[in-house]
Amino acid sequence: MENIDLSSMKLSRPELFDFEGVSMIHYFTDNWEKVKNFQARPDDILIATYPKAGTTWVSYILDLLYFGNDAERQTSKPIYLRVPFLESYFPELLPPGTELADNLPTSPRLIKTHLPVQLVPKSFWEQNCKVVYVARNAKDNAVSYFHFDRMNMGQPEPGDWNNFLQKFMEGKNVFGPWYDHVSGWWGKKQTYSNLLYMFYEDMVEDTGREVERLCSFLGLSNSVEEREKITKGVQFNAMKQNQMTNYSTISVMDFKISPFMRKGKVGDWKNQFTVAQNQQFDEVYKQKMKNTTVKFRTTI
Ligand code: A3P
């Protein structure tokens, strides 16, 4: 698996279409029967996020907590192979996410998804799997998504920033509206106790504290020294330098346009939004989020 060559991966930008009421691209729906019927195991851990909310960060933290002592894994296996992206389907280039997950030899298996809660394969709920959800404030999430779509040829063409922002407010992004995603998963938390709902802003504010939260949710007893070492190893600059976590091995991402590990900040939206865009965004936000109690911080 380590030898998969993604350096020659060429993709043409896909079109968005409606899939079960959610905007999607074919790379995440072509394998739908297998995704829908995926057989989760009770000890699987599902990492769920809206794209660009800190998926890679929390994936790497969990990977180190469980498998940090496996030197070979840590030095030769990129994060996207350690933590398969369940619904992804790029057949010429990489085994389907379902197959990568089926073939994971570890226990637990760490599995990533960006699916809105209503589309998650039902076996995860039937098996009462632990789920870690990470959410990020809408403004920084939108900015990060814009730069990601600019540089990732496997994503739809984003247009200019204003154009992208209008589409974001309409929910015309891959994996649908941010608003529904974060509030749908927040709603799930009220009835499903094996779900930890985390915030990107909290992770930036105090990574060590959030590592502790993860350990207590997962029932892990890693030593204090280990936790401190992990907290250091997952800082933005360390992950940006680390070839196993910075996605530098995937050529569909053009880092000359924007790197995967871009800024890693809370409040960077202020450098992107105009005053008028911010006003409009706040109005739309109030409307879209009026039926949920989930609260975000746009600065820390
Ligand atoms: P920016 O584009 O704002 O820099 P995902 O993994 O869900 O695709 O999210 C990517 C976003 O998380 C990027 O945000 C990336 O820089 C940020 N990120 C990744 N690792 C991080 C870390 N260790 N600390 C802070 N931010 C991190």
mmCIF file of C-alpha atoms and ligand atoms in Angstrom:
data_model
loop_
_atom_site.group_PDB
_atom_site.id
_atom_site.type_symbol
_atom_site.label_atom_id
_atom_site.label_comp_id
_atom_site.label_asym_id
_atom_site.label_seq_id
_atom_site.Cartn_x
_atom_site.Cartn_y
_atom_site.Cartn_z
ATOM 1 C CA MET A 1 0.000 0.000 0.000
ATOM 2 C CA GLU A 2 2.896 2.319 0.821
ATOM 3 C CA ASN A 3 4.115 2.120 -2.754
ATOM 4 C CA ILE A 4 1.081 3.652 -4.421
ATOM 5 C CA ASP A 5 2.362 6.339 -6.767
ATOM 6 C CA LEU A 6 0.131 9.350 -6.673
ATOM 7 C CA SER A 7 2.723 11.604 -8.192
ATOM 8 C CA SER A 8 1.353 11.184 -11.691
ATOM 9 C CA MET A 9 -2.290 11.505 -10.726
ATOM 10 C CA LYS A 10 -4.138 13.690 -13.238
ATOM 11 C CA LEU A 11 -7.761 14.591 -12.833
ATOM 12 C CA SER A 12 -10.181 16.833 -14.634
ATOM 13 C CA ARG A 13 -12.288 19.110 -12.499
ATOM 14 C CA PRO A 14 -15.652 17.478 -11.756
ATOM 15 C CA GLU A 15 -19.103 19.067 -11.874
ATOM 16 C CA LEU A 16 -21.378 19.372 -8.842
ATOM 17 C CA PHE A 17 -24.695 17.536 -8.897
ATOM 18 C CA ASP A 18 -27.472 16.814 -6.475
ATOM 19 C CA PHE A 19 -27.137 13.525 -4.631
ATOM 20 C CA GLU A 20 -29.840 12.663 -2.092
ATOM 21 C CA GLY A 21 -30.377 16.383 -1.564
ATOM 22 C CA VAL A 22 -26.676 17.177 -1.101
ATOM 23 C CA SER A 23 -24.243 18.735 -3.612
ATOM 24 C CA MET A 24 -21.684 16.117 -4.550
ATOM 25 C CA ILE A 25 -19.107 15.133 -7.160
ATOM 26 C CA HIS A 26 -18.851 11.694 -8.700
ATOM 27 C CA TYR A 27 -15.568 10.832 -6.937
ATOM 28 C CA PHE A 28 -17.582 10.457 -3.743
ATOM 29 C CA THR A 29 -20.716 8.791 -5.096
ATOM 30 C CA ASP A 30 -19.449 6.341 -7.746
ATOM 31 C CA ASN A 31 -18.898 3.656 -5.120
ATOM 32 C CA TRP A 32 -22.121 4.389 -3.273
ATOM 33 C CA GLU A 33 -23.483 0.836 -2.950
ATOM 34 C CA LYS A 34 -20.289 -0.264 -1.206
ATOM 35 C CA VAL A 35 -20.224 2.848 0.957
ATOM 36 C CA LYS A 36 -23.834 2.456 1.985
ATOM 37 C CA ASN A 37 -23.340 -1.226 2.818
ATOM 38 C CA PHE A 38 -19.974 -0.771 4.505
ATOM 39 C CA GLN A 39 -19.632 -3.120 7.473
ATOM 40 C CA ALA A 40 -18.309 -1.232 10.455
ATOM 41 C CA ARG A 41 -16.842 -3.059 13.441
ATOM 42 C CA PRO A 42 -17.598 -2.113 17.035
ATOM 43 C CA ASP A 43 -14.059 -0.850 17.649
ATOM 44 C CA ASP A 44 -13.899 1.295 14.489
ATOM 45 C CA ILE A 45 -13.438 4.992 15.101
ATOM 46 C CA LEU A 46 -15.097 7.296 12.622
ATOM 47 C CA ILE A 47 -13.553 10.733 12.102
ATOM 48 C CA ALA A 48 -16.214 12.973 10.605
ATOM 49 C CA THR A 49 -15.845 16.564 9.446
ATOM 50 C CA TYR A 50 -16.984 19.092 6.914
ATOM 51 C CA PRO A 51 -14.057 19.483 4.468
ATOM 52 C CA LYS A 52 -11.310 21.787 5.742
ATOM 53 C CA ALA A 53 -12.351 21.714 9.396
ATOM 54 C CA GLY A 54 -9.189 19.998 10.676
ATOM 55 C CA THR A 55 -9.681 16.416 9.486
ATOM 56 C CA THR A 56 -6.013 15.712 8.876
ATOM 57 C CA TRP A 57 -5.048 17.232 12.195
ATOM 58 C CA VAL A 58 -7.403 15.125 14.301
ATOM 59 C CA SER A 59 -6.645 12.042 12.169
ATOM 60 C CA TYR A 60 -2.960 12.406 12.894
ATOM 61 C CA ILE A 61 -3.575 12.937 16.628
ATOM 62 C CA LEU A 62 -5.622 9.733 16.805
ATOM 63 C CA ASP A 63 -3.079 7.876 14.707
ATOM 64 C CA LEU A 64 -0.282 8.876 17.102
ATOM 65 C CA LEU A 65 -2.338 8.051 20.179
ATOM 66 C CA TYR A 66 -2.976 4.522 18.919
ATOM 67 C CA PHE A 67 -0.010 3.756 16.682
ATOM 68 C CA GLY A 68 2.667 6.321 17.535
ATOM 69 C CA ASN A 69 5.103 3.587 18.498
ATOM 70 C CA ASP A 70 4.965 1.886 15.109
ATOM 71 C CA ALA A 71 8.070 3.462 13.559
ATOM 72 C CA GLU A 72 7.572 1.995 10.098
ATOM 73 C CA ARG A 73 4.010 3.253 9.865
ATOM 74 C CA GLN A 74 5.055 6.688 11.058
ATOM 75 C CA THR A 75 7.855 7.088 8.534
ATOM 76 C CA SER A 76 6.525 5.433 5.388
ATOM 77 C CA LYS A 77 2.740 5.483 5.284
ATOM 78 C CA PRO A 78 1.000 8.756 4.415
ATOM 79 C CA ILE A 79 -1.963 9.748 6.527
ATOM 80 C CA TYR A 80 -4.489 9.148 3.714
ATOM 81 C CA LEU A 81 -3.535 5.464 3.707
ATOM 82 C CA ARG A 82 -3.512 5.123 7.489
ATOM 83 C CA VAL A 83 -6.927 6.732 7.791
ATOM 84 C CA PRO A 84 -8.912 5.856 4.645
ATOM 85 C CA PHE A 85 -11.415 8.322 3.269
ATOM 86 C CA LEU A 86 -14.460 6.066 3.178
ATOM 87 C CA GLU A 87 -16.479 7.496 0.272
ATOM 88 C CA SER A 88 -13.512 8.396 -1.955
ATOM 89 C CA TYR A 89 -13.300 6.617 -5.296
ATOM 90 C CA PHE A 90 -10.408 7.371 -7.640
ATOM 91 C CA PRO A 91 -10.157 3.942 -9.304
ATOM 92 C CA GLU A 92 -7.142 4.372 -11.602
ATOM 93 C CA LEU A 93 -5.084 5.837 -8.845
ATOM 94 C CA LEU A 94 -5.983 4.497 -5.441
ATOM 95 C CA PRO A 95 -8.061 1.622 -4.095
ATOM 96 C CA PRO A 96 -11.570 2.745 -3.128
ATOM 97 C CA GLY A 97 -11.903 4.064 0.430
ATOM 98 C CA THR A 98 -14.122 1.117 1.350
ATOM 99 C CA GLU A 99 -11.454 -1.340 0.201
ATOM 100 C CA LEU A 100 -8.655 0.489 2.020
ATOM 101 C CA ALA A 101 -10.790 0.417 5.165
ATOM 102 C CA ASP A 102 -11.699 -3.262 4.723
ATOM 103 C CA ASN A 103 -8.013 -4.111 4.426
ATOM 104 C CA LEU A 104 -6.777 -2.150 7.421
ATOM 105 C CA PRO A 105 -4.946 -4.629 9.619
ATOM 106 C CA THR A 106 -5.181 -2.522 12.781
ATOM 107 C CA SER A 107 -7.500 -2.467 15.706
ATOM 108 C CA PRO A 108 -9.014 -0.018 15.993
ATOM 109 C CA ARG A 109 -9.448 1.062 12.404
ATOM 110 C CA LEU A 110 -9.494 4.837 11.961
ATOM 111 C CA ILE A 111 -11.842 5.848 9.152
ATOM 112 C CA LYS A 112 -12.480 9.326 7.760
ATOM 113 C CA THR A 113 -15.682 10.662 6.241
ATOM 114 C CA HIS A 114 -17.026 14.036 5.141
ATOM 115 C CA LEU A 115 -20.579 12.762 4.785
ATOM 116 C CA PRO A 116 -23.419 14.701 6.345
ATOM 117 C CA VAL A 117 -24.814 12.697 9.250
ATOM 118 C CA GLN A 118 -27.882 11.414 7.382
ATOM 119 C CA LEU A 119 -25.693 9.727 4.727
ATOM 120 C CA VAL A 120 -23.350 7.856 7.083
ATOM 121 C CA PRO A 121 -23.561 4.075 6.534
ATOM 122 C CA LYS A 122 -25.934 2.670 9.111
ATOM 123 C CA SER A 123 -23.572 -0.027 10.376
ATOM 124 C CA PHE A 124 -21.558 2.633 12.248
ATOM 125 C CA TRP A 125 -24.646 3.376 14.339
ATOM 126 C CA GLU A 126 -25.654 -0.283 14.661
ATOM 127 C CA GLN A 127 -22.182 -1.145 15.960
ATOM 128 C CA ASN A 128 -22.253 1.834 18.307
ATOM 129 C CA CYS A 129 -18.869 2.995 16.980
ATOM 130 C CA LYS A 130 -17.087 5.906 18.565
ATOM 131 C CA VAL A 131 -17.266 9.011 16.393
ATOM 132 C CA VAL A 132 -15.073 12.108 16.586
ATOM 133 C CA TYR A 133 -16.590 15.103 14.790
ATOM 134 C CA VAL A 134 -14.571 18.286 14.266
ATOM 135 C CA ALA A 135 -16.280 21.532 13.337
ATOM 136 C CA ARG A 136 -14.707 24.852 12.342
ATOM 137 C CA ASN A 137 -16.287 28.289 12.234
ATOM 138 C CA ALA A 138 -17.975 29.013 8.912
ATOM 139 C CA LYS A 139 -15.822 31.980 7.920
ATOM 140 C CA ASP A 140 -12.429 30.319 8.299
ATOM 141 C CA ASN A 141 -13.884 27.095 6.936
ATOM 142 C CA ALA A 142 -15.086 28.896 3.806
ATOM 143 C CA VAL A 143 -11.724 30.590 3.238
ATOM 144 C CA SER A 144 -9.844 27.332 3.666
ATOM 145 C CA TYR A 145 -12.241 25.549 1.304
ATOM 146 C CA PHE A 146 -11.817 28.262 -1.321
ATOM 147 C CA HIS A 147 -8.028 27.914 -1.360
ATOM 148 C CA PHE A 148 -8.347 24.131 -1.356
ATOM 149 C CA ASP A 149 -10.637 24.182 -4.399
ATOM 150 C CA ARG A 150 -8.204 26.489 -6.183
ATOM 151 C CA MET A 151 -5.316 24.093 -5.799
ATOM 152 C CA ASN A 152 -7.018 20.688 -5.946
ATOM 153 C CA MET A 153 -7.875 19.586 -9.487
ATOM 154 C CA GLY A 154 -10.143 16.889 -8.065
ATOM 155 C CA GLN A 155 -12.523 19.596 -6.841
ATOM 156 C CA PRO A 156 -14.941 21.772 -8.840
ATOM 157 C CA GLU A 157 -13.622 25.066 -10.194
ATOM 158 C CA PRO A 158 -14.160 27.591 -7.365
ATOM 159 C CA GLY A 159 -14.301 30.786 -9.466
ATOM 160 C CA ASP A 160 -13.187 33.956 -7.720
ATOM 161 C CA TRP A 161 -13.582 34.501 -3.985
ATOM 162 C CA ASN A 162 -16.837 36.402 -4.218
ATOM 163 C CA ASN A 163 -18.301 33.783 -6.493
ATOM 164 C CA PHE A 164 -17.187 30.993 -4.160
ATOM 165 C CA LEU A 165 -18.586 32.752 -1.103
ATOM 166 C CA GLN A 166 -21.996 33.157 -2.728
ATOM 167 C CA LYS A 167 -22.015 29.441 -3.534
ATOM 168 C CA PHE A 168 -20.913 28.595 0.005
ATOM 169 C CA MET A 169 -23.873 30.533 1.412
ATOM 170 C CA GLU A 170 -26.177 28.612 -0.938
ATOM 171 C CA GLY A 171 -24.660 25.278 0.105
ATOM 172 C CA LYS A 172 -23.327 24.641 -3.388
ATOM 173 C CA ASN A 173 -20.137 22.940 -2.236
ATOM 174 C CA VAL A 174 -19.016 19.349 -2.269
ATOM 175 C CA PHE A 175 -20.715 17.703 0.756
ATOM 176 C CA GLY A 176 -23.439 20.317 0.784
ATOM 177 C CA PRO A 177 -24.162 23.244 3.069
ATOM 178 C CA TRP A 178 -21.751 23.818 5.962
ATOM 179 C CA TYR A 179 -24.756 24.963 8.034
ATOM 180 C CA ASP A 180 -26.630 21.664 7.700
ATOM 181 C CA HIS A 181 -23.489 19.623 8.226
ATOM 182 C CA VAL A 182 -22.439 21.136 11.553
ATOM 183 C CA SER A 183 -25.984 21.378 12.879
ATOM 184 C CA GLY A 184 -26.929 17.873 11.680
ATOM 185 C CA TRP A 185 -24.003 16.338 13.530
ATOM 186 C CA TRP A 186 -24.708 18.544 16.557
ATOM 187 C CA GLY A 187 -28.238 17.173 16.598
ATOM 188 C CA LYS A 188 -26.928 13.607 16.448
ATOM 189 C CA LYS A 189 -24.824 14.223 19.542
ATOM 190 C CA GLN A 190 -27.979 14.802 21.553
ATOM 191 C CA THR A 191 -29.111 11.188 21.080
ATOM 192 C CA TYR A 192 -25.903 9.274 20.345
ATOM 193 C CA SER A 193 -23.550 9.311 23.319
ATOM 194 C CA ASN A 194 -20.535 7.811 21.539
ATOM 195 C CA LEU A 195 -19.968 11.054 19.629
ATOM 196 C CA LEU A 196 -17.360 13.620 20.643
ATOM 197 C CA TYR A 197 -18.036 17.008 19.047
ATOM 198 C CA MET A 198 -14.840 19.050 18.871
ATOM 199 C CA PHE A 199 -14.037 22.533 17.600
ATOM 200 C CA TYR A 200 -11.035 23.528 15.501
ATOM 201 C CA GLU A 201 -10.826 26.778 17.483
ATOM 202 C CA ASP A 202 -10.428 24.838 20.751
ATOM 203 C CA MET A 203 -7.671 22.755 19.191
ATOM 204 C CA VAL A 204 -5.757 25.863 18.144
ATOM 205 C CA GLU A 205 -6.318 27.512 21.509
ATOM 206 C CA ASP A 206 -4.990 24.597 23.564
ATOM 207 C CA THR A 207 -3.999 21.484 21.659
ATOM 208 C CA GLY A 208 -2.849 19.658 24.805
ATOM 209 C CA ARG A 209 -6.224 20.116 26.472
ATOM 210 C CA GLU A 210 -8.017 18.743 23.408
ATOM 211 C CA VAL A 211 -5.655 15.751 23.274
ATOM 212 C CA GLU A 212 -6.689 15.087 26.906
ATOM 213 C CA ARG A 213 -10.353 15.291 25.939
ATOM 214 C CA LEU A 214 -9.801 12.820 23.149
ATOM 215 C CA CYS A 215 -8.002 10.420 25.495
ATOM 216 C CA SER A 216 -10.764 10.509 28.050
ATOM 217 C CA PHE A 217 -13.460 10.018 25.384
ATOM 218 C CA LEU A 218 -11.569 7.097 23.879
ATOM 219 C CA GLY A 219 -10.590 5.595 27.244
ATOM 220 C CA LEU A 220 -6.871 5.873 26.449
ATOM 221 C CA SER A 221 -4.202 5.883 29.110
ATOM 222 C CA ASN A 222 -1.160 7.175 27.199
ATOM 223 C CA SER A 223 1.399 8.603 29.621
ATOM 224 C CA VAL A 224 1.733 12.322 30.229
ATOM 225 C CA GLU A 225 5.101 12.288 28.435
ATOM 226 C CA GLU A 226 3.544 10.594 25.434
ATOM 227 C CA ARG A 227 0.675 13.074 25.290
ATOM 228 C CA GLU A 228 3.087 15.980 25.501
ATOM 229 C CA LYS A 229 5.217 14.526 22.736
ATOM 230 C CA ILE A 230 2.139 14.055 20.570
ATOM 231 C CA THR A 231 0.943 17.596 21.252
ATOM 232 C CA LYS A 232 4.295 18.880 20.030
ATOM 233 C CA GLY A 233 4.389 16.615 16.982
ATOM 234 C CA VAL A 234 0.987 17.751 15.734
ATOM 235 C CA GLN A 235 1.668 21.482 15.784
ATOM 236 C CA PHE A 236 1.080 23.199 12.451
ATOM 237 C CA ASN A 237 4.748 23.663 11.549
ATOM 238 C CA ALA A 238 5.651 20.081 12.442
ATOM 239 C CA MET A 239 2.812 18.726 10.282
ATOM 240 C CA LYS A 240 3.681 21.103 7.451
ATOM 241 C CA GLN A 241 7.245 19.749 7.395
ATOM 242 C CA ASN A 242 6.132 16.120 7.707
ATOM 243 C CA GLN A 243 5.780 14.463 4.307
ATOM 244 C CA MET A 244 3.434 11.870 5.789
ATOM 245 C CA THR A 245 0.909 14.524 6.828
ATOM 246 C CA ASN A 246 1.334 17.438 4.410
ATOM 247 C CA TYR A 247 -0.104 15.770 1.275
ATOM 248 C CA SER A 248 3.015 16.633 -0.706
ATOM 249 C CA THR A 249 2.866 13.143 -2.243
ATOM 250 C CA ILE A 250 -0.335 13.899 -4.173
ATOM 251 C CA SER A 251 0.095 15.757 -7.445
ATOM 252 C CA VAL A 252 -3.550 16.723 -8.015
ATOM 253 C CA MET A 253 -2.834 19.348 -5.408
ATOM 254 C CA ASP A 254 -0.800 22.207 -6.801
ATOM 255 C CA PHE A 255 1.067 23.675 -3.848
ATOM 256 C CA LYS A 256 2.318 26.511 -6.047
ATOM 257 C CA ILE A 257 -1.276 27.756 -6.043
ATOM 258 C CA SER A 258 -1.807 27.101 -2.318
ATOM 259 C CA PRO A 259 -0.272 24.514 0.036
ATOM 260 C CA PHE A 260 -2.430 21.942 1.826
ATOM 261 C CA MET A 261 -1.012 23.101 5.156
ATOM 262 C CA ARG A 262 -1.862 26.697 4.361
ATOM 263 C CA LYS A 263 -2.065 28.885 7.495
ATOM 264 C CA GLY A 264 -3.685 26.881 10.285
ATOM 265 C CA LYS A 265 -5.154 29.938 11.991
ATOM 266 C CA VAL A 266 -8.360 31.121 13.604
ATOM 267 C CA GLY A 267 -9.528 34.512 12.307
ATOM 268 C CA ASP A 268 -7.673 34.479 8.992
ATOM 269 C CA TRP A 269 -11.055 35.153 7.350
ATOM 270 C CA LYS A 270 -10.499 38.821 8.195
ATOM 271 C CA ASN A 271 -7.832 38.918 5.499
ATOM 272 C CA GLN A 272 -10.253 37.568 2.897
ATOM 273 C CA PHE A 273 -13.749 38.948 3.570
ATOM 274 C CA THR A 274 -14.626 42.494 2.585
ATOM 275 C CA VAL A 275 -16.774 44.464 5.019
ATOM 276 C CA ALA A 276 -19.779 44.049 2.713
ATOM 277 C CA GLN A 277 -19.214 40.299 2.342
ATOM 278 C CA ASN A 278 -18.959 39.959 6.102
ATOM 279 C CA GLN A 279 -22.246 41.797 6.632
ATOM 280 C CA GLN A 280 -24.061 39.683 4.089
ATOM 281 C CA PHE A 281 -22.536 36.507 5.507
ATOM 282 C CA ASP A 282 -23.628 37.375 9.059
ATOM 283 C CA GLU A 283 -27.201 37.928 7.901
ATOM 284 C CA VAL A 284 -27.372 34.657 6.021
ATOM 285 C CA TYR A 285 -25.728 32.893 8.977
ATOM 286 C CA LYS A 286 -28.343 34.105 11.439
ATOM 287 C CA GLN A 287 -31.081 32.793 9.225
ATOM 288 C CA LYS A 288 -29.505 29.424 8.452
ATOM 289 C CA MET A 289 -28.473 28.717 12.043
ATOM 290 C CA LYS A 290 -31.643 29.848 13.787
ATOM 291 C CA ASN A 291 -32.785 26.329 14.672
ATOM 292 C CA THR A 292 -29.588 25.009 16.206
ATOM 293 C CA THR A 293 -27.836 25.673 19.511
ATOM 294 C CA VAL A 294 -24.302 25.017 18.242
ATOM 295 C CA LYS A 295 -22.096 28.082 18.773
ATOM 296 C CA PHE A 296 -18.803 28.956 17.105
ATOM 297 C CA ARG A 297 -15.975 31.353 17.781
ATOM 298 C CA THR A 298 -14.644 33.270 14.765
ATOM 299 C CA THR A 299 -11.702 34.623 16.779
ATOM 300 C CA ILE A 300 -9.900 33.335 19.860
HETATM 301 P P1 A3P B 1 -6.125 26.471 6.433
HETATM 302 O O1 A3P B 1 -6.436 26.307 4.989
HETATM 303 O O2 A3P B 1 -6.964 27.534 7.088
HETATM 304 O O3 A3P B 1 -4.681 26.673 6.717
HETATM 305 P P2 A3P B 1 -8.666 19.333 6.489
HETATM 306 O O4 A3P B 1 -7.586 18.478 7.054
HETATM 307 O O5 A3P B 1 -10.004 19.072 7.059
HETATM 308 O O6 A3P B 1 -8.614 19.373 5.012
HETATM 309 O O7 A3P B 1 -8.357 20.832 7.014
HETATM 310 C C1 A3P B 1 -7.272 21.570 6.525
HETATM 311 C C2 A3P B 1 -7.142 22.832 7.345
HETATM 312 O O8 A3P B 1 -6.638 22.445 8.650
HETATM 313 C C3 A3P B 1 -6.122 23.799 6.754
HETATM 314 O O9 A3P B 1 -6.542 25.093 7.173
HETATM 315 C C4 A3P B 1 -4.857 23.356 7.466
HETATM 316 O O10 A3P B 1 -3.821 24.299 7.459
HETATM 317 C C5 A3P B 1 -5.414 23.134 8.864
HETATM 318 N N1 A3P B 1 -4.526 22.321 9.707
HETATM 319 C C6 A3P B 1 -4.004 21.109 9.433
HETATM 320 N N2 A3P B 1 -3.185 20.719 10.404
HETATM 321 C C7 A3P B 1 -3.173 21.723 11.323
HETATM 322 C C8 A3P B 1 -2.487 21.925 12.564
HETATM 323 N N3 A3P B 1 -1.640 21.032 13.036
HETATM 324 N N4 A3P B 1 -2.722 23.069 13.233
HETATM 325 C C9 A3P B 1 -3.581 23.992 12.755
HETATM 326 N N5 A3P B 1 -4.248 23.857 11.586
HETATM 327 C C10 A3P B 1 -4.045 22.738 10.880
#
